[in-house]
Structures are given as C-alpha cells and as structure tokens.
Coordinates of C-alpha atoms in Angstrom, one line a residue:
M1 CA 14.2 6.6 -31.9
E2 CA 14.9 10.4 -32.6
S3 CA 18.3 11.6 -31.3
L4 CA 18.5 14.9 -29.7
Q5 CA 21.5 17.3 -30.0
I6 CA 22.9 18.5 -26.8
G7 CA 23.7 22.4 -27.1
G8 CA 22.1 23.9 -24.1
F9 CA 19.2 23.2 -21.6
K10 CA 16.4 23.1 -24.2
P11 CA 17.2 19.6 -24.9
F12 CA 16.6 18.6 -21.5
F13 CA 13.1 20.1 -21.1
T14 CA 12.1 18.8 -24.9
V15 CA 13.1 15.4 -23.1
L16 CA 10.8 16.0 -19.8
K17 CA 8.0 17.0 -22.1
H18 CA 8.2 13.6 -23.8
H19 CA 7.4 11.8 -20.2
R20 CA 3.7 10.9 -20.5
T21 CA 3.6 10.6 -24.5
R22 CA 6.5 8.4 -24.8
G23 CA 7.1 6.9 -21.2
N24 CA 9.9 6.5 -19.0
A25 CA 12.2 4.4 -21.0
Y26 CA 12.5 7.3 -23.6
V27 CA 13.3 9.9 -21.1
K28 CA 15.7 8.1 -19.2
L29 CA 17.7 7.0 -22.3
H30 CA 18.0 10.9 -23.4
L31 CA 18.5 12.0 -20.0
D32 CA 21.7 10.0 -19.8
V33 CA 23.2 12.1 -22.5
C34 CA 21.6 15.2 -21.6
Y35 CA 22.4 15.7 -17.6
R36 CA 26.1 15.8 -18.3
T37 CA 26.3 19.2 -20.0
M38 CA 23.4 20.3 -17.6
R39 CA 25.3 19.0 -14.4
E40 CA 28.5 20.9 -15.7
A41 CA 26.8 24.0 -16.1
A42 CA 24.9 24.2 -12.9
F43 CA 27.3 22.4 -10.5
D44 CA 31.0 22.8 -11.7
G45 CA 31.3 26.2 -10.0
D46 CA 30.3 24.7 -6.6
R47 CA 33.1 24.1 -4.6
G48 CA 32.2 24.3 -0.7
E49 CA 31.5 22.0 1.8
S50 CA 29.8 18.6 1.2
I51 CA 26.1 18.8 1.6
S52 CA 23.6 15.8 1.9
L53 CA 20.2 16.0 0.1
A54 CA 16.9 14.3 0.4
I55 CA 14.5 15.0 -2.3
V56 CA 10.5 14.3 -2.0
D57 CA 8.6 14.4 -5.4
N58 CA 5.8 12.0 -6.4
D59 CA 7.3 12.2 -10.0
A60 CA 9.6 9.6 -10.8
I61 CA 11.1 11.2 -13.7
T62 CA 11.7 14.0 -11.7
L63 CA 13.7 12.0 -9.0
Y64 CA 15.3 10.2 -11.8
A65 CA 16.5 13.5 -13.5
L66 CA 17.5 15.2 -10.1
R67 CA 19.6 12.0 -9.0
K68 CA 21.5 11.9 -12.6
L69 CA 22.3 15.7 -12.4
I70 CA 23.5 15.5 -8.9
E71 CA 25.2 12.1 -8.8
N72 CA 29.1 12.2 -8.8
T73 CA 28.9 15.9 -7.7
P74 CA 31.8 16.1 -5.5
T75 CA 29.8 18.5 -3.1
L76 CA 26.4 17.2 -3.2
T77 CA 25.0 14.0 -2.3
I78 CA 21.6 12.7 -2.0
L79 CA 20.8 10.6 1.3
W80 CA 17.4 9.2 0.0
T81 CA 14.5 10.2 -2.0
S82 CA 10.8 9.5 -1.5
E83 CA 7.5 9.7 -3.5
T84 CA 5.4 10.2 -0.6
G85 CA 5.2 12.6 2.3
Q86 CA 4.3 9.8 4.6
E87 CA 7.7 8.0 3.5
A88 CA 9.7 11.3 4.1
L89 CA 8.4 11.7 7.4
T90 CA 9.4 8.0 8.2
H91 CA 12.8 8.6 7.2
C92 CA 13.1 11.9 9.2
K93 CA 11.7 10.4 12.3
N94 CA 14.4 7.5 11.8
K95 CA 16.8 10.0 12.2
H96 CA 18.1 10.1 8.6
L97 CA 18.1 13.7 8.2
P98 CA 19.8 15.5 5.4
D99 CA 21.5 18.8 5.5
V100 CA 18.9 20.1 3.1
L101 CA 15.5 18.5 2.2
L102 CA 13.9 19.3 -1.2
V103 CA 10.1 19.0 -1.3
D104 CA 7.6 19.5 -4.2
M105 CA 4.8 21.2 -3.2
A106 CA 2.4 19.3 -5.1
L107 CA 2.5 15.5 -3.6
S108 CA 0.0 13.2 -4.0
D109 CA -0.8 11.9 -0.3
M110 CA -0.5 15.4 1.2
P111 CA 0.4 19.2 0.1
G112 CA 3.8 19.7 0.4
T113 CA 3.3 22.3 2.8
M114 CA 2.0 20.0 5.2
L115 CA 5.0 17.8 5.1
C116 CA 7.4 21.0 5.6
R117 CA 5.1 22.6 8.9
Q118 CA 4.9 18.7 10.3
L119 CA 8.9 18.4 10.0
R120 CA 9.6 22.0 11.0
A121 CA 7.4 21.5 14.3
T122 CA 9.6 18.8 15.4
G123 CA 13.1 20.5 15.1
P124 CA 15.3 23.1 13.4
T125 CA 16.7 20.3 11.1
P126 CA 16.7 19.7 8.2
S127 CA 16.9 22.8 6.3
I128 CA 14.1 22.8 3.7
L129 CA 13.9 24.1 0.2
A130 CA 10.8 23.7 -1.8
F131 CA 10.5 23.3 -5.6
T132 CA 7.6 23.5 -7.8
S133 CA 6.7 23.3 -11.6
Y134 CA 3.8 25.8 -11.0
P135 CA 4.7 29.7 -10.7
L136 CA 6.5 30.3 -7.6
D137 CA 4.1 33.0 -6.3
M138 CA 1.3 30.5 -5.9
Y139 CA 3.1 28.5 -3.3
A140 CA 6.0 31.3 -1.7
A141 CA 3.9 32.7 0.8
D142 CA 2.4 29.3 2.0
A143 CA 5.8 27.8 1.9
A144 CA 7.4 30.5 4.1
Q145 CA 4.5 30.1 6.6
A146 CA 5.1 26.4 6.4
G147 CA 8.6 26.7 7.8
V148 CA 10.6 26.3 4.4
Q149 CA 13.8 28.2 3.6
G150 CA 13.5 29.1 0.3
I151 CA 11.8 28.2 -3.0
I152 CA 12.8 27.2 -6.7
T153 CA 11.0 26.2 -9.9
K154 CA 11.7 22.6 -11.0
N155 CA 13.2 23.7 -14.5
D156 CA 15.9 25.8 -12.7
F157 CA 18.8 23.7 -12.4
M158 CA 21.0 26.6 -12.6
T159 CA 19.9 27.8 -9.5
L160 CA 19.4 24.4 -7.6
A161 CA 23.2 24.3 -6.5
K162 CA 23.2 28.0 -5.5
A163 CA 19.8 27.5 -3.6
V164 CA 21.0 24.5 -1.6
R165 CA 24.1 26.2 -0.5
S166 CA 22.4 29.3 0.6
V167 CA 19.8 27.5 2.7
H168 CA 22.8 25.4 4.3
E169 CA 25.3 28.2 4.8
D170 CA 23.4 31.3 5.0
G171 CA 20.0 29.8 6.5
V172 CA 17.6 31.1 3.9
F173 CA 17.2 31.6 0.1
P174 CA 15.7 35.3 -0.3
Y175 CA 12.7 35.4 -2.4
T176 CA 12.6 38.7 -4.4
S177 CA 9.1 38.5 -6.3
Q178 CA 6.9 39.4 -3.5
E179 CA 8.3 41.9 -0.9
D180 CA 5.9 40.7 2.1
V181 CA 7.2 36.8 1.4
I182 CA 10.2 36.4 4.0
F183 CA 11.8 33.1 4.3
E184 CA 13.0 32.6 7.9
T185 CA 16.0 30.4 8.9
A186 CA 15.1 26.9 10.1
E187 CA 15.8 27.8 13.9
A188 CA 13.6 30.9 13.6
A189 CA 10.8 28.9 11.6
Y190 CA 10.7 25.9 14.5
D191 CA 10.6 28.3 17.2
R192 CA 7.5 30.2 15.6
I193 CA 5.7 27.0 14.7
S194 CA 6.4 24.8 17.5
S195 CA 4.9 27.4 19.9
M196 CA 1.7 27.2 17.7
P197 CA -1.3 25.4 18.5
S198 CA -0.8 21.6 16.8
D199 CA -2.5 21.5 13.6
P200 CA -5.5 18.6 13.9
A201 CA -4.9 17.7 9.9
A202 CA -1.4 16.9 10.7
T203 CA -2.6 13.7 12.8
L204 CA -4.4 12.2 9.8
T205 CA -3.0 8.9 8.8
L206 CA -2.2 8.1 5.0
S207 CA -5.4 5.9 4.7
E208 CA -7.5 8.8 6.2
I209 CA -6.1 11.5 4.0
T210 CA -6.6 9.4 0.9
A211 CA -10.0 8.5 1.7
L212 CA -10.9 12.0 2.1
N213 CA -9.2 13.3 -1.1
L214 CA -11.0 10.5 -3.0
T215 CA -14.3 11.3 -1.3
A216 CA -13.8 15.3 -2.0
R217 CA -13.6 14.0 -5.8
G218 CA -17.4 12.9 -5.5
M219 CA -16.6 9.4 -5.0
S220 CA -19.0 7.3 -3.1
S221 CA -17.7 5.0 -0.3
K222 CA -18.0 1.9 -2.6
E223 CA -16.0 3.9 -5.2
V224 CA -13.2 5.0 -2.8
A225 CA -13.3 1.4 -1.1
K226 CA -12.4 -0.1 -4.8
Q227 CA -9.7 2.8 -5.5
M228 CA -7.9 2.2 -1.9
G229 CA -8.4 -1.8 -2.2
V230 CA -10.7 -2.1 0.9
K231 CA -14.2 -2.8 1.8
P232 CA -16.7 0.4 2.2
A233 CA -16.9 -0.2 5.7
T234 CA -13.3 0.6 6.2
V235 CA -13.7 3.9 4.3
R236 CA -16.3 4.7 6.5
T237 CA -13.8 3.8 9.5
Y238 CA -11.2 6.2 7.8
T239 CA -13.6 8.8 7.3
M240 CA -15.0 8.6 10.6
R241 CA -11.6 8.8 12.6
A242 CA -10.6 11.9 10.2
R243 CA -14.2 13.6 11.5
S244 CA -13.1 12.9 14.9
K245 CA -9.4 14.3 14.6
L246 CA -10.5 17.3 12.6
G247 CA -13.4 18.1 15.4
T248 CA -16.2 17.9 13.0
T249 CA -19.7 16.1 13.2
T250 CA -20.3 15.3 9.6
L251 CA -18.3 14.3 6.6
G252 CA -18.9 17.5 4.8
E253 CA -17.5 19.6 7.6
A254 CA -14.4 17.4 7.8
L255 CA -13.9 17.7 3.7
V256 CA -14.2 21.6 4.1
K257 CA -11.7 21.6 6.9
W258 CA -9.3 19.4 5.2
Q259 CA -9.4 21.3 1.8
R260 CA -8.6 24.3 4.2
A261 CA -5.9 22.9 5.9
K262 CA -4.2 21.7 2.6
H263 CA -4.0 25.5 1.8
V264 CA -2.5 27.1 4.8

C-alpha cells in the first residue's frame, strides 16, 4: 500500500477520495497519520472554554475523520455522533444536548434542513452549525430558514473550530457570500419557528419517509417492500399514513408535497 507524505491539507483530501475505491480500511489507516497535522493547524490556536459537540452525518468515514480531528483537543469534546436524523432526534429528546450540533445537509433518512427545523421548533438549544460537501449557496438560505446559526463546507477544517466557537459564543457564524442570507441566533430562530404552524412533514416516521423516498424513485410496492424488508401490504400502510399526515388524497399528491417539504 502506498504511503502519503504529510505536508499540508492536500494528503487528507487525497485520502478521502479513496473512500469508495479502496474502502474504509485504507482511509482510516492513512487518516490516523494525516489528522495530527490537520488538527494542529486547525485547532491549536483555540484556547477558549470547553464546548461539547454532536455530529450528524450519514457518511461513516466523515464521522471518523471529524472524530479523529477533534479528539484530544482540550476545548472541544464530542458528546455523540449519528448517521441518521431520526437517531439525532432521539438523542436530543433524551436531553443529550450538546452545545453545538453539526448537521450534514444531505442525510439519508430526511433532509438536514428538516432535522434542524424540528429541533429548533422544540427550543433554543443546541446551537446548530450546518455543513455540506456541496457549494454553500445551495443550502445557505434553506439552512437559515430552518433555524441554523451558520454553515461551512466539509473540506474546510481550518474554519471548523472558528465556526463552532462563533455560534457558541457570538450566536451566529456570519455568511457573507449572499447578502440576503442572514443567520439568526438560536433564540431568535426558536421564537420565529415555534410561532409558525407545525409542519405536517415533520410528523412522518422513518418508515413512512423511507417508503415515500423509495416510491419517488419509481419503485413498486413490491420492490419497496423488498428494500425495506417488509410485506407489500406494510408499505401500503406506510404510504397511506403518510398521505393522511400530509393532507393529501392520492400517493402522487403525497409524493409532490413530500418533495416540496424536503426543499423548504
């Protein structure tokens, strides 16, 4: 196996590029070497009070990389990590609240913005920092509307510590690329979102969301059932309940309303 010379940030991203072609074992082996240089550059200037973090990302290798970068950093600690929005909601409902929650905008079970909106509707804690591997302009406005306090890219580890501390101490991490995108403090976002009518899409269960997502790909009830490991009749029950919750009479209408909800 080839070795990588550590001379900056490029080797780290080179390793991540091999995630799907060479597997997690390759990536983890080389990240163990890369992360030390990365962490020193990104976090060693951070000397404020201790901040607890939780991370939600459906990419296991990203979670691993972030944990390796943050662990043993005196001022940042990881409270928990999750690969799904539903699991993150469970943690927060059980009062396992971090100071700052990092949320990927493209989760597998629900849109990251939907997770953020549901959390923010329940209270002003935790502060939420969105992150994504896509251009920030793609998600910044939606993230702000969902009650997030700032947004960064996944490959900008130099900004991570600064952004975390900014949303924790100053309330927001300002976004300057789009003048009309203004992130609110957690308290202001909570006041705004909690006063709005509840979102019917937020009441969907993980099974109902999965059934809708698979159906939206053009799968039949039988194909969805096989994918989910249930009977076709169970899939029809899931979609029927989803139609009822979304206030629609047909599956087609429910799919349209669900797709719109995912991008609000």
